[in-house]
mmCIF file of C-alpha atoms in Angstrom:
data_model
loop_
_atom_site.group_PDB
_atom_site.id
_atom_site.type_symbol
_atom_site.label_atom_id
_atom_site.label_comp_id
_atom_site.label_asym_id
_atom_site.label_seq_id
_atom_site.Cartn_x
_atom_site.Cartn_y
_atom_site.Cartn_z
ATOM 1 C CA MET A 27 0.000 0.000 0.000
ATOM 2 C CA ARG A 28 1.365 3.412 -0.976
ATOM 3 C CA PRO A 29 2.162 5.858 1.846
ATOM 4 C CA ALA A 30 -0.149 8.825 2.224
ATOM 5 C CA HIS A 31 2.689 11.307 1.821
ATOM 6 C CA VAL A 32 6.033 11.121 -0.025
ATOM 7 C CA TYR A 33 8.748 13.642 0.867
ATOM 8 C CA ALA A 34 11.989 14.322 -0.975
ATOM 9 C CA ARG A 35 15.134 13.684 1.008
ATOM 10 C CA ILE A 36 18.168 15.631 -0.169
ATOM 11 C CA PRO A 37 21.429 16.502 1.580
ATOM 12 C CA ALA A 38 22.263 20.084 2.449
ATOM 13 C CA GLU A 39 24.717 20.435 -0.479
ATOM 14 C CA GLN A 40 22.074 19.386 -3.020
ATOM 15 C CA HIS A 41 19.531 21.733 -1.423
ATOM 16 C CA THR A 42 21.986 24.613 -1.847
ATOM 17 C CA GLU A 43 22.546 23.571 -5.467
ATOM 18 C CA LEU A 44 18.800 23.629 -6.170
ATOM 19 C CA ILE A 45 18.356 27.060 -4.597
ATOM 20 C CA THR A 46 21.334 28.372 -6.582
ATOM 21 C CA ALA A 47 19.772 27.086 -9.814
ATOM 22 C CA LEU A 48 16.450 28.754 -8.919
ATOM 23 C CA HIS A 49 18.324 32.023 -8.483
ATOM 24 C CA GLY A 50 20.455 31.469 -11.607
ATOM 25 C CA GLN A 51 19.588 29.691 -14.824
ATOM 26 C CA TRP A 52 15.929 29.022 -13.822
ATOM 27 C CA ARG A 53 15.250 32.379 -12.191
ATOM 28 C CA THR A 54 12.504 33.265 -14.695
ATOM 29 C CA ALA A 55 10.608 30.079 -13.754
ATOM 30 C CA THR A 56 11.084 30.961 -10.065
ATOM 31 C CA ARG A 57 9.412 34.306 -10.666
ATOM 32 C CA VAL A 58 6.466 32.508 -12.259
ATOM 33 C CA VAL A 59 6.221 30.323 -9.113
ATOM 34 C CA ILE A 60 6.232 33.497 -6.982
ATOM 35 C CA VAL A 61 3.232 34.831 -8.908
ATOM 36 C CA VAL A 62 1.404 31.469 -8.718
ATOM 37 C CA LEU A 63 1.952 31.182 -4.935
ATOM 38 C CA SER A 64 0.846 34.788 -4.442
ATOM 39 C CA ALA A 65 -2.312 34.095 -6.445
ATOM 40 C CA ALA A 66 -2.906 31.058 -4.175
ATOM 41 C CA GLY A 67 -2.955 33.331 -1.136
ATOM 42 C CA TRP A 68 0.613 32.964 0.152
ATOM 43 C CA PRO A 69 2.016 36.118 1.790
ATOM 44 C CA ALA A 70 5.239 37.578 0.456
ATOM 45 C CA SER A 71 7.137 36.696 3.647
ATOM 46 C CA GLU A 72 6.353 32.963 3.372
ATOM 47 C CA ILE A 73 7.219 32.881 -0.344
ATOM 48 C CA ALA A 74 10.509 34.597 0.491
ATOM 49 C CA ASP A 75 11.318 31.999 3.177
ATOM 50 C CA LEU A 76 10.488 29.140 0.819
ATOM 51 C CA LEU A 77 12.555 30.380 -2.109
ATOM 52 C CA HIS A 78 15.281 32.137 -0.103
ATOM 53 C CA TYR A 79 14.486 35.600 -1.412
ATOM 54 C CA ASP A 80 14.045 38.908 0.345
ATOM 55 C CA PRO A 81 10.345 39.817 0.827
ATOM 56 C CA ALA A 82 10.954 43.117 -1.018
ATOM 57 C CA THR A 83 12.207 41.126 -4.012
ATOM 58 C CA VAL A 84 9.086 38.943 -3.973
ATOM 59 C CA ARG A 85 6.842 42.018 -3.894
ATOM 60 C CA ARG A 86 8.787 43.600 -6.763
ATOM 61 C CA TRP A 87 8.193 40.612 -9.061
ATOM 62 C CA ILE A 88 4.533 40.423 -8.113
ATOM 63 C CA ALA A 89 4.163 44.124 -8.962
ATOM 64 C CA ARG A 90 6.070 43.631 -12.228
ATOM 65 C CA HIS A 91 3.636 40.863 -13.199
ATOM 66 C CA GLN A 92 0.672 43.057 -12.354
ATOM 67 C CA GLN A 93 2.001 45.790 -14.675
ATOM 68 C CA GLU A 94 3.466 43.828 -17.610
ATOM 69 C CA GLY A 95 2.239 40.238 -17.320
ATOM 70 C CA LEU A 96 4.532 37.334 -18.244
ATOM 71 C CA ALA A 97 6.599 39.609 -20.512
ATOM 72 C CA GLY A 98 7.840 41.475 -17.427
ATOM 73 C CA LEU A 99 9.319 38.462 -15.638
ATOM 74 C CA PRO A 100 12.482 37.817 -17.749
ATOM 75 C CA ASP A 101 15.579 39.937 -17.156
ATOM 76 C CA ARG A 102 15.648 43.298 -18.866
ATOM 77 C CA PRO A 103 18.626 44.260 -21.074
ATOM 78 C CA ARG A 104 21.605 45.494 -19.088
ATOM 79 C CA SER A 105 24.468 47.710 -20.130
ATOM 80 C CA GLY A 106 27.074 45.475 -18.477
ATOM 81 C CA ARG A 107 30.341 46.563 -16.987
ATOM 82 C CA PRO A 108 32.517 49.102 -18.822
ATOM 83 C CA ARG A 109 34.898 47.709 -21.426
ATOM 84 C CA LYS A 110 38.493 47.276 -20.360
ATOM 85 C CA GLY A 111 40.806 49.843 -21.851
ATOM 86 C CA GLY A 112 38.173 52.540 -22.212
ATOM 87 C CA ARG A 113 36.314 53.802 -25.260
ATOM 88 C CA ARG A 114 39.365 55.382 -26.890
ATOM 89 C CA LEU A 115 41.432 52.182 -26.951
ATOM 90 C CA GLY A 116 40.117 51.207 -30.388
ATOM 91 C CA GLU A 117 41.022 54.621 -31.817
ATOM 92 C CA ARG A 118 44.532 54.392 -30.383
ATOM 93 C CA ILE A 119 45.003 50.892 -31.851
ATOM 94 C CA HIS A 120 43.797 52.110 -35.253
ATOM 95 C CA ARG A 121 46.233 55.053 -35.254
ATOM 96 C CA LEU A 122 49.159 52.758 -34.415
ATOM 97 C CA LEU A 123 48.263 50.234 -37.120
ATOM 98 C CA LEU A 124 48.231 52.962 -39.776
ATOM 99 C CA THR A 125 52.041 52.972 -39.509
ATOM 100 C CA PRO A 126 53.463 49.973 -41.472
ATOM 101 C CA LYS A 127 55.266 47.719 -39.024
ATOM 102 C CA ALA A 128 55.388 44.045 -38.008
ATOM 103 C CA TRP A 129 52.685 44.586 -35.393
ATOM 104 C CA THR A 130 51.852 41.833 -32.923
ATOM 105 C CA ALA A 131 49.583 41.908 -29.881
ATOM 106 C CA ALA A 132 52.602 42.145 -27.571
ATOM 107 C CA ARG A 133 54.135 45.035 -29.540
ATOM 108 C CA LEU A 134 50.834 46.891 -29.592
ATOM 109 C CA TRP A 135 50.480 46.342 -25.838
ATOM 110 C CA ARG A 136 53.877 47.942 -25.268
ATOM 111 C CA ALA A 137 53.181 50.801 -27.704
ATOM 112 C CA LEU A 138 49.883 51.527 -25.920
ATOM 113 C CA GLY A 139 51.739 52.063 -22.653
ATOM 114 C CA ARG A 140 51.200 48.588 -21.157
ATOM 115 C CA PRO A 141 47.467 48.976 -20.305
ATOM 116 C CA GLN A 142 45.979 46.882 -17.486
ATOM 117 C CA LEU A 143 44.360 44.171 -19.627
ATOM 118 C CA SER A 144 45.348 40.699 -20.777
ATOM 119 C CA LEU A 145 46.711 39.919 -24.237
ATOM 120 C CA SER A 146 43.603 37.873 -25.062
ATOM 121 C CA THR A 147 41.400 40.899 -24.305
ATOM 122 C CA LEU A 148 43.706 43.104 -26.356
ATOM 123 C CA ARG A 149 43.477 40.674 -29.297
ATOM 124 C CA ARG A 150 39.685 40.944 -29.229
ATOM 125 C CA ARG A 151 39.961 44.729 -29.355
ATOM 126 C CA ILE A 152 42.515 44.481 -32.197
ATOM 127 C CA ARG A 153 40.177 42.257 -34.270
ATOM 128 C CA GLU A 154 37.613 45.058 -34.176
ATOM 129 C CA GLN A 155 40.076 47.343 -35.963
ATOM 130 C CA ALA A 156 42.186 45.029 -38.135
ATOM 131 C CA ARG A 157 42.591 41.578 -39.693
ATOM 132 C CA TRP A 158 45.541 39.188 -39.770
ATOM 133 C CA CYS A 159 46.996 39.206 -43.293
ATOM 134 C CA ARG A 160 50.225 39.711 -45.211
ATOM 135 C CA PRO A 161 51.245 43.173 -46.465
ATOM 136 C CA ARG A 162 51.049 43.699 -50.211
ATOM 137 C CA LEU A 163 54.385 43.987 -51.983
ATOM 138 C CA ILE A 164 54.589 46.796 -54.521
ATOM 139 C CA ALA A 165 57.319 47.719 -56.989
ATOM 140 C CA LYS A 166 59.050 51.072 -56.666
ATOM 141 C CA SER A 167 58.312 51.775 -60.359
ATOM 142 C CA ASP A 168 60.453 53.522 -62.943
ATOM 143 C CA PRO A 169 60.743 57.312 -62.601
ATOM 144 C CA ASP A 170 60.418 57.532 -66.409
ATOM 145 C CA ARG A 171 57.486 55.123 -66.571
ATOM 146 C CA ASP A 172 55.001 57.572 -68.114
ATOM 147 C CA GLN A 173 57.384 58.488 -70.939
ATOM 148 C CA ILE A 174 58.309 54.837 -71.581
ATOM 149 C CA CYS A 175 54.638 53.819 -71.736
ATOM 150 C CA ALA A 176 53.934 56.692 -74.144
ATOM 151 C CA ASP A 177 56.795 55.509 -76.388
ATOM 152 C CA ILE A 178 55.411 51.952 -76.311
ATOM 153 C CA ARG A 179 51.979 53.195 -77.383
ATOM 154 C CA ALA A 180 53.577 55.172 -80.202
ATOM 155 C CA ARG A 181 55.536 52.144 -81.432
ATOM 156 C CA ILE A 182 52.452 49.919 -81.354
ATOM 157 C CA THR A 183 50.410 52.516 -83.219
ATOM 158 C CA ALA A 184 53.078 52.705 -85.922
ATOM 159 C CA LEU A 185 53.036 48.946 -86.571
ATOM 160 C CA PRO A 186 51.711 47.865 -89.982
ATOM 161 C CA THR A 187 48.182 46.534 -90.283
ATOM 162 C CA GLY A 188 47.843 42.894 -89.268
ATOM 163 C CA SER A 189 50.672 42.996 -86.736
ATOM 164 C CA VAL A 190 50.407 41.015 -83.504
ATOM 165 C CA VAL A 191 51.214 42.451 -80.065
ATOM 166 C CA LEU A 192 51.983 40.098 -77.175
ATOM 167 C CA ALA A 193 52.966 40.596 -73.526
ATOM 168 C CA GLU A 194 55.675 38.189 -72.336
ATOM 169 C CA ASP A 195 57.116 37.187 -68.978
ATOM 170 C CA GLU A 196 58.906 34.339 -67.222
ATOM 171 C CA THR A 197 58.446 32.660 -63.868
ATOM 172 C CA HIS A 198 59.986 29.776 -61.976
ATOM 173 C CA LEU A 199 58.243 26.698 -60.587
ATOM 174 C CA ASP A 200 59.888 24.537 -57.918
ATOM 175 C CA LEU A 201 59.185 20.939 -57.040
ATOM 176 C CA LEU A 202 59.282 22.107 -53.422
ATOM 177 C CA PRO A 203 55.650 23.103 -52.784
ATOM 178 C CA ARG A 204 54.741 26.714 -52.164
ATOM 179 C CA ILE A 205 53.484 26.840 -48.579
ATOM 180 C CA ARG A 206 50.979 29.536 -47.659
ATOM 181 C CA ALA A 207 48.747 30.165 -44.680
ATOM 182 C CA CYS A 208 45.312 28.538 -44.917
ATOM 183 C CA TRP A 209 42.461 27.300 -42.720
ATOM 184 C CA ILE A 210 43.125 23.843 -41.223
ATOM 185 C CA PRO A 211 40.770 21.849 -38.919
ATOM 186 C CA ALA A 212 41.598 22.289 -35.244
ATOM 187 C CA GLY A 213 43.733 19.533 -33.750
ATOM 188 C CA ILE A 214 45.587 18.531 -36.951
ATOM 189 C CA ARG A 215 48.202 20.039 -39.229
ATOM 190 C CA HIS A 216 48.446 19.090 -42.888
ATOM 191 C CA ARG A 217 51.778 17.582 -43.882
ATOM 192 C CA ILE A 218 53.270 18.347 -47.317
ATOM 193 C CA LEU A 219 56.001 16.028 -48.581
ATOM 194 C CA THR A 220 59.220 17.827 -49.537
ATOM 195 C CA PRO A 221 61.564 16.422 -52.206
ATOM 196 C CA GLY A 222 65.019 15.183 -51.328
ATOM 197 C CA THR A 223 66.470 17.452 -54.007
ATOM 198 C CA ASN A 224 64.611 20.470 -55.301
ATOM 199 C CA VAL A 225 63.959 20.740 -59.052
ATOM 200 C CA ARG A 226 63.266 24.046 -60.779
ATOM 201 C CA ARG A 227 61.643 24.723 -64.143
ATOM 202 C CA THR A 228 61.351 28.033 -65.974
ATOM 203 C CA LEU A 229 58.039 28.851 -67.607
ATOM 204 C CA HIS A 230 57.908 31.372 -70.464
ATOM 205 C CA GLY A 231 54.502 32.775 -71.295
ATOM 206 C CA ALA A 232 53.042 35.295 -73.729
ATOM 207 C CA ILE A 233 49.478 36.512 -74.153
ATOM 208 C CA ASN A 234 47.977 38.015 -77.299
ATOM 209 C CA LEU A 235 46.644 41.393 -76.196
ATOM 210 C CA ALA A 236 43.975 41.378 -78.905
ATOM 211 C CA THR A 237 42.623 37.811 -78.732
ATOM 212 C CA GLY A 238 43.753 36.561 -75.314
ATOM 213 C CA ALA A 239 45.511 33.517 -76.799
ATOM 214 C CA PHE A 240 48.202 32.282 -74.418
ATOM 215 C CA HIS A 241 51.498 30.677 -75.473
ATOM 216 C CA HIS A 242 53.957 29.015 -73.102
ATOM 217 C CA HIS A 243 57.121 26.960 -72.982
ATOM 218 C CA VAL A 244 58.722 25.008 -70.116
ATOM 219 C CA SER A 245 62.508 24.834 -69.900
ATOM 220 C CA VAL A 246 65.192 23.749 -67.463
ATOM 221 C CA LYS A 247 66.981 27.108 -67.316
ATOM 222 C CA ASN A 248 66.194 30.732 -68.070
ATOM 223 C CA VAL A 249 68.948 31.518 -70.577
ATOM 224 C CA SER A 250 69.091 33.595 -73.737
ATOM 225 C CA VAL A 251 69.009 30.550 -76.023
ATOM 226 C CA VAL A 252 65.714 29.402 -74.499
ATOM 227 C CA PHE A 253 64.262 32.910 -74.779
ATOM 228 C CA CYS A 254 65.187 33.044 -78.461
ATOM 229 C CA TYR A 255 63.641 29.609 -78.987
ATOM 230 C CA PHE A 256 60.396 30.848 -77.412
ATOM 231 C CA LEU A 257 60.428 33.930 -79.667
ATOM 232 C CA GLU A 258 60.845 31.637 -82.649
ATOM 233 C CA ARG A 259 57.784 29.662 -81.561
ATOM 234 C CA LEU A 260 55.830 32.912 -81.405
ATOM 235 C CA LEU A 261 56.875 33.696 -84.981
ATOM 236 C CA ASP A 262 55.703 30.245 -86.067
ATOM 237 C CA ALA A 263 52.352 30.822 -84.329
ATOM 238 C CA TYR A 264 51.709 33.933 -86.466
ATOM 239 C CA PRO A 265 53.253 33.183 -89.869
ATOM 240 C CA HIS A 266 51.192 35.792 -91.743
ATOM 241 C CA ALA A 267 51.693 38.723 -89.362
ATOM 242 C CA PRO A 268 54.021 41.363 -90.846
ATOM 243 C CA VAL A 269 55.381 42.132 -87.362
ATOM 244 C CA VAL A 270 55.151 40.273 -84.054
ATOM 245 C CA ALA A 271 55.806 42.743 -81.232
ATOM 246 C CA VAL A 272 56.666 41.271 -77.830
ATOM 247 C CA ILE A 273 56.431 43.571 -74.785
ATOM 248 C CA CYS A 274 58.578 42.279 -71.902
ATOM 249 C CA ASP A 275 60.458 43.454 -68.828
ATOM 250 C CA ASN A 276 64.148 44.353 -68.565
ATOM 251 C CA GLY A 277 65.463 40.855 -67.870
ATOM 252 C CA SER A 278 69.080 40.205 -68.839
ATOM 253 C CA THR A 279 68.110 37.580 -71.422
ATOM 254 C CA HIS A 280 65.958 40.140 -73.280
ATOM 255 C CA HIS A 281 68.892 42.342 -74.300
ATOM 256 C CA SER A 282 71.858 39.954 -74.167
ATOM 257 C CA GLY A 283 74.271 39.601 -77.063
ATOM 258 C CA ILE A 284 72.731 36.268 -78.110
ATOM 259 C CA THR A 285 69.247 37.799 -78.182
ATOM 260 C CA LYS A 286 70.405 40.862 -80.136
ATOM 261 C CA ARG A 287 72.057 38.688 -82.788
ATOM 262 C CA TRP A 288 68.942 36.527 -83.066
ATOM 263 C CA LEU A 289 66.705 39.610 -83.452
ATOM 264 C CA ALA A 290 68.982 40.944 -86.183
ATOM 265 C CA GLU A 291 68.420 37.712 -88.111
ATOM 266 C CA HIS A 292 64.620 37.825 -87.566
ATOM 267 C CA PRO A 293 63.460 41.391 -88.303
ATOM 268 C CA ARG A 294 59.808 40.320 -88.276
ATOM 269 C CA LEU A 295 59.948 40.080 -84.484
ATOM 270 C CA GLN A 296 60.382 43.172 -82.320
ATOM 271 C CA VAL A 297 61.153 43.093 -78.591
ATOM 272 C CA ILE A 298 59.820 46.128 -76.711
ATOM 273 C CA GLU A 299 61.099 46.509 -73.174
ATOM 274 C CA GLY A 300 58.707 48.161 -70.695
ATOM 275 C CA ALA A 301 59.394 50.322 -67.684
ATOM 276 C CA ARG A 302 61.614 48.953 -64.937
ATOM 277 C CA TYR A 303 60.106 47.757 -61.662
ATOM 278 C CA SER A 304 56.575 47.870 -63.117
ATOM 279 C CA PRO A 305 55.189 44.313 -63.018
ATOM 280 C CA GLN A 306 51.668 45.727 -62.665
ATOM 281 C CA ASP A 307 51.828 46.719 -66.358
ATOM 282 C CA ASN A 308 52.196 43.114 -67.540
ATOM 283 C CA PRO A 309 49.002 40.981 -67.612
ATOM 284 C CA VAL A 310 51.071 37.779 -67.644
ATOM 285 C CA GLU A 311 52.046 38.501 -64.034
ATOM 286 C CA ARG A 312 48.404 37.984 -63.038
ATOM 287 C CA ILE A 313 48.388 34.639 -64.838
ATOM 288 C CA TRP A 314 51.436 33.571 -62.808
ATOM 289 C CA ALA A 315 49.719 34.691 -59.590
ATOM 290 C CA ALA A 316 46.659 32.553 -60.369
ATOM 291 C CA LEU A 317 48.877 29.596 -61.267
ATOM 292 C CA LYS A 318 50.840 29.786 -58.004
ATOM 293 C CA ARG A 319 47.650 30.085 -55.946
ATOM 294 C CA LYS A 320 46.444 26.888 -57.614
ATOM 295 C CA ILE A 321 49.548 24.851 -56.779
ATOM 296 C CA ALA A 322 50.162 26.290 -53.287
ATOM 297 C CA ASN A 323 50.179 23.764 -50.378
ATOM 298 C CA THR A 324 50.100 20.785 -52.747
ATOM 299 C CA ALA A 325 52.595 17.944 -52.951
#
C-alpha cells in the first residue's frame, strides 16, 4: 500500500545547489512560481522563506507581473560593466596600425603604454580594428614610366596593319611546394612532402593582347638561347603577321648579345622593353599569380 505522503530527502549540499539554480539559470521560472503562490494566497514573507528571497524582491516581481504580465518576468537588457581599456582604446590601436610595421599583440600592448588588460582581451579589441593578413608587396616603379609607356603606345600605333602584339614574362616553378597560410581543422596540421632534391623549371609565357591567346614553354633554365627559342615559336604561331611585337620586362636575357644577334636575323619580331620595376603593367604577371595560388600547399 502506498504511503499517504512522499517527501523528498536531499542533503544540504544538493539543497543549496537547487536554490542556486532557482536564483540562476531558472530564475525566470522561479518568478512565475512566486506569482502562482501569491495568487494562491501565500504572503510575500512565506514565499521569500520558501525560495530564499528577500520579501521586497518577492513584492517587486509580483508588482512587475501586475504591470506587464509574463513579458515582465524575464531579465531586462543590461548595459554590463565598462569595457576594459576605455572607449578610446580602439582609436589608439587604429592610429598605431596605420604605420606599417610588423605589429603583434605584444608590440601593440607595449606601444599603448602597457594597459591593465590581458593579451587575449587586447586581441579581441585588435580584431575590431584590423585583420591578420600579409602586407602587399609593390614595386618602386620607374621614374620615367610615363614616358616609356607613351613611347610603347607610339611604337604599337606605328606597326603595320595585321601585326600582332603580345605581352611576355617568365616565372619559376619549384618541385618544393609553395606553402601559404590557410584554414586547417583544429587539432591537426596538414603535412606536405618535400623532395630530397629540389627541381626548378622556368616557364615562359606570352598573351595576345587582342585575342587573349596564351602561349607558353617550359625549360630547365632561363637563358638567352631558351628565350630566343620561345620567340621563334611565337613567330611560327603567327606566320602571316608582318610584325610580331613582344612587350617584356628588362630581364638580362631580353637584351643579351645572343638575343640581339637573333633579333637581327629575324626582323619580323620586335622586342619592346617596358618600364623597370613595373610588373603591374604586364598581364602575364596575373596569370602567374593565379597559377601559383592553384599549386600552393600541394605535394
